[in-house]
Tab-separated table of C-alpha atoms in Angstrom:
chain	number	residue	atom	x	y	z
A	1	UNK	CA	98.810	94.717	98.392
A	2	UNK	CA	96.311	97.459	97.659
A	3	UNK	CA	92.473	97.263	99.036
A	4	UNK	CA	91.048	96.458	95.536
A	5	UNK	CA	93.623	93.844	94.903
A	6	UNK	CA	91.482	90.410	94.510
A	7	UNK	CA	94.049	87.791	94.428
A	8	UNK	CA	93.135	86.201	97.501
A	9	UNK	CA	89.817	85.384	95.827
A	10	UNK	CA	90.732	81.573	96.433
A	11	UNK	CA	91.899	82.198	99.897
A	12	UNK	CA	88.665	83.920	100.658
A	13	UNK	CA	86.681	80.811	99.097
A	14	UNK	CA	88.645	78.181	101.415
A	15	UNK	CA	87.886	79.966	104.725
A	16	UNK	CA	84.808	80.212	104.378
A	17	UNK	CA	84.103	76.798	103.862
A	18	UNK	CA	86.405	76.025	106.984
A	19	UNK	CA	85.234	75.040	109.681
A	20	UNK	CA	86.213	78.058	112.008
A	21	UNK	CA	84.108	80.172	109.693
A	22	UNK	CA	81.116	80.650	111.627
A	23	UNK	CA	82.545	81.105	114.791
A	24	UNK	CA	85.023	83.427	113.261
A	25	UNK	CA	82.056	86.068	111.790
A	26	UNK	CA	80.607	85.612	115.273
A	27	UNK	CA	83.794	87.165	116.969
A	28	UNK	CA	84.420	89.661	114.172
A	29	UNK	CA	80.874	90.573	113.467
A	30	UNK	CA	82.022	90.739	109.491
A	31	UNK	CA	82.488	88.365	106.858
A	32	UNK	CA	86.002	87.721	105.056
A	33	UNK	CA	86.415	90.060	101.646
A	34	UNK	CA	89.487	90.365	99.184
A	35	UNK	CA	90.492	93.874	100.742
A	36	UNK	CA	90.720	92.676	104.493
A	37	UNK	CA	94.397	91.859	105.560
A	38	UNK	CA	93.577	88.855	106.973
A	39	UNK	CA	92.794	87.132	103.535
A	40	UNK	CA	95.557	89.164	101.135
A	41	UNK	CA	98.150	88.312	104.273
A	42	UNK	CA	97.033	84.357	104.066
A	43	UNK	CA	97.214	84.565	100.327
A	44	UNK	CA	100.670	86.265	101.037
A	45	UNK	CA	101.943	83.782	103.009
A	46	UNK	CA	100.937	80.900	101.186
A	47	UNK	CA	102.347	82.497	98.097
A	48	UNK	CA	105.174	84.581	98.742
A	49	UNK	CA	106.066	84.052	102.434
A	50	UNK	CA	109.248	85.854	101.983
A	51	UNK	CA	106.949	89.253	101.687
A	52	UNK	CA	105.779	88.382	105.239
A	53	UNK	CA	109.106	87.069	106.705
A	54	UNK	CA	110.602	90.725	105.838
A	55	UNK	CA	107.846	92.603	106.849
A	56	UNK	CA	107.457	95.058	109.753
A	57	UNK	CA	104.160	96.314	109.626
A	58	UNK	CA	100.513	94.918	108.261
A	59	UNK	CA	98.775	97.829	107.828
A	60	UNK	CA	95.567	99.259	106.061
A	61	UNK	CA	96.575	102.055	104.069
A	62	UNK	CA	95.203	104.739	106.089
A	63	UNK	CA	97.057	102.675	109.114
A	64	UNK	CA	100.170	103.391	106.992
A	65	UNK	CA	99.390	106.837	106.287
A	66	UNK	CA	98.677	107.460	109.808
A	67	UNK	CA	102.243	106.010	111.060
A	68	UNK	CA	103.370	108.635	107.934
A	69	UNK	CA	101.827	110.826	109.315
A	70	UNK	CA	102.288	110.874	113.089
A	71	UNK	CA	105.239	108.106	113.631
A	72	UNK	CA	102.544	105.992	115.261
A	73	UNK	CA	102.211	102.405	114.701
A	74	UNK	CA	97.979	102.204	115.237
A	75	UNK	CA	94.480	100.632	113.959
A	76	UNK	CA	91.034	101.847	115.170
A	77	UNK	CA	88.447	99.665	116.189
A	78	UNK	CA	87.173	99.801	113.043
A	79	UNK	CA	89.596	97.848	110.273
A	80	UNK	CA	90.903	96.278	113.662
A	81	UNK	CA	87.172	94.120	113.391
A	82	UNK	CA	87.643	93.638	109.719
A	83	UNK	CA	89.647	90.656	110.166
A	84	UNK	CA	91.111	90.361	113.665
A	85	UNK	CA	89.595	90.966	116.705
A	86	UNK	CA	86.339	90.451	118.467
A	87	UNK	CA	84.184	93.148	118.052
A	88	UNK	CA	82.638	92.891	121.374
A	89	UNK	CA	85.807	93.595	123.371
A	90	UNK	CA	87.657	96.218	120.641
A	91	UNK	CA	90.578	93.481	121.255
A	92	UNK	CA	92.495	91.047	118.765
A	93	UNK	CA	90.963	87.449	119.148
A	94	UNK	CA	93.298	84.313	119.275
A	95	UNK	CA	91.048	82.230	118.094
A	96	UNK	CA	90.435	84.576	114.530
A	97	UNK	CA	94.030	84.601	114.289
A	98	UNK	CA	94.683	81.509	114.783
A	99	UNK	CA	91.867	80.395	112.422
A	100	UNK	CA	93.546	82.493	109.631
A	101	UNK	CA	96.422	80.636	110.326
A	102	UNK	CA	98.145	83.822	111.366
A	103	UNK	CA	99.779	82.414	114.671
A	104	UNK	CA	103.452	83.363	113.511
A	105	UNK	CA	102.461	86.806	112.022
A	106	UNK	CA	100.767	88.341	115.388
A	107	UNK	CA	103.769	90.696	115.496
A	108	UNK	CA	102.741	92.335	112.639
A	109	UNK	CA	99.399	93.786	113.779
A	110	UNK	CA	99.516	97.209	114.998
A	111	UNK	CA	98.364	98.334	118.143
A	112	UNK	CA	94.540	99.307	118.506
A	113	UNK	CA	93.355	102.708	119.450
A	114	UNK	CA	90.140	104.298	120.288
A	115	UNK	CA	90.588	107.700	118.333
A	116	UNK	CA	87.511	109.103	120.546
A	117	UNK	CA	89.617	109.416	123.422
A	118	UNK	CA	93.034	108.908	121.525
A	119	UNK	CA	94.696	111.944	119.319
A	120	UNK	CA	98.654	112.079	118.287
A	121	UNK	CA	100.412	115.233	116.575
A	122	UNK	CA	101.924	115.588	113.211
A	123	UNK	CA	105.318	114.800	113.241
A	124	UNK	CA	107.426	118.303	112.119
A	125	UNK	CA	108.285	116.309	108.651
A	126	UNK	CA	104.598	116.255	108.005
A	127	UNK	CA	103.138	119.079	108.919
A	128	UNK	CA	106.217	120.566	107.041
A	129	UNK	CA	105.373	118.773	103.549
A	130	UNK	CA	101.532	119.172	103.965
A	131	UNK	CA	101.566	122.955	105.179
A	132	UNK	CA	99.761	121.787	108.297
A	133	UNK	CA	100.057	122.651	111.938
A	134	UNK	CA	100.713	126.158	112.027
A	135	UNK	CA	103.963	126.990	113.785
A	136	UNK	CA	104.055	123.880	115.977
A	137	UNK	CA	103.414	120.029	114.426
A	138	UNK	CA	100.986	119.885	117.752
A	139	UNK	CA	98.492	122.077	116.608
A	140	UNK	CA	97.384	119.628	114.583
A	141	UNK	CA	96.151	116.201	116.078
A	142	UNK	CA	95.663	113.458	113.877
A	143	UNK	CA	92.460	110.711	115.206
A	144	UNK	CA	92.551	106.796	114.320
A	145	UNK	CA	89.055	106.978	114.217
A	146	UNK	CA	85.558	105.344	112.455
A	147	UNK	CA	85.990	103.528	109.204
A	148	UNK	CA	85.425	105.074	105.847
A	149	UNK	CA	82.469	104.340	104.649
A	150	UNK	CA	80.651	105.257	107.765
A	151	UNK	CA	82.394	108.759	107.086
A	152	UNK	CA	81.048	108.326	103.364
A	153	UNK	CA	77.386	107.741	105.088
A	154	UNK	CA	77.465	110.946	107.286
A	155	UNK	CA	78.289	113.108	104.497
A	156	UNK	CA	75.836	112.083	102.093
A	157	UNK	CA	73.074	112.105	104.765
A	158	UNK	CA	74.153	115.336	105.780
A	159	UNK	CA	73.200	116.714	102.201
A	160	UNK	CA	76.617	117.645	101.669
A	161	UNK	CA	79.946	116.228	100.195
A	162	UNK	CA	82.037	116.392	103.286
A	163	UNK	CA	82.137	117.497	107.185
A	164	UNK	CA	83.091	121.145	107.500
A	165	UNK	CA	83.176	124.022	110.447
A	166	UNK	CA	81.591	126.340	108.337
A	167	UNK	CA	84.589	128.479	107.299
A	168	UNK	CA	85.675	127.912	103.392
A	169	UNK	CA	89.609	127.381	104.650
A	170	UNK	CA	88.673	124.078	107.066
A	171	UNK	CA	86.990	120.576	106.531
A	172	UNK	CA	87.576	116.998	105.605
A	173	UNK	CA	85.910	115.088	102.549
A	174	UNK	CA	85.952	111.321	102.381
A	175	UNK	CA	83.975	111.785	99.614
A	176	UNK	CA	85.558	114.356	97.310
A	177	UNK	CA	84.067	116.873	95.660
């Protein structure tokens, strides 16, 4: 399922008026949207629980393009918070999971990282196909780290479209340009 995809609209609707809401935006410090896992996972399993039962991974996609990109199975803090885990302790909460009736799916979640103090090389396949990494895949360290839109935030109140070193060959745009 993609991040704009809206089909758990319905599934969104019934948790919230459940009665482990409240205590569930407590824990996660966020309220339940179409593009979190949690809800498109729910409205996978009650819909198409075969998706689920064959899955190996529930990932974000920048989860997924990080395990592309390094072989590492990971979440930040971040899109951990989104759905899962407690905010307070950076860990995934039994109680949100179990109110999202995702007992039987735990396996799925990948393992949470703190990019600040956490950084994993390209694998050679990747820094192959994206001409990164210079003559080793290790020169280049890849960070699980912050969520998008606080990214998005810096740049624009930075007065420019992106972060940057300074040089014309180096940066990183969440924002395009």
């Amino acid at each position: 399922m993609a991040v704009v995809d809206a089909r758990a609209a319905f599934t969104v609707d019934r948790f919230a008026a459940g009665p482990m809401n409240i205590q569930r935006v407590e824990t996660t410090g966020t309220g339940l949207n179409t593009c979190h896992p949690g809800a498109q996972m729910a409205h996978m399993d009650a819909n198409a629980p075969e998706l689920l039962d064959r899955a190996q991974d529930a990932l974000h996609f920048k989860n997924w393009l990080y395990l592309n990109l390094t072989g590492i199975r990971a979440t930040d803090p971040s899109k951990a918070s989104f759905t899962f885990d407690n905010f307070r302790t950076r860990a995934y909460d039994d109680d949100v999971i179990t109110a999202l009736g995702w007992e039987s799916c735990r396996h799925l979640l990948p393992p949470i990282i703190d990019g600040g103090q956490v950084t994993h090389p390209l694998t050679a396949v990747a820094a192959r196909r994206t001409g990164l990494g210079g003559r080793d895949a290790r020169d280049t360290g890849l960070s699980r780290h912050g969520d998008d839109g606080t990214v998005c935030r810096y740049a624009r109140r930075s007065g420019r479209r992106g972060l940057f070193d300074g040089r014309l060959d180096r940066g990183a745009s969440a924002c395009g340009r």
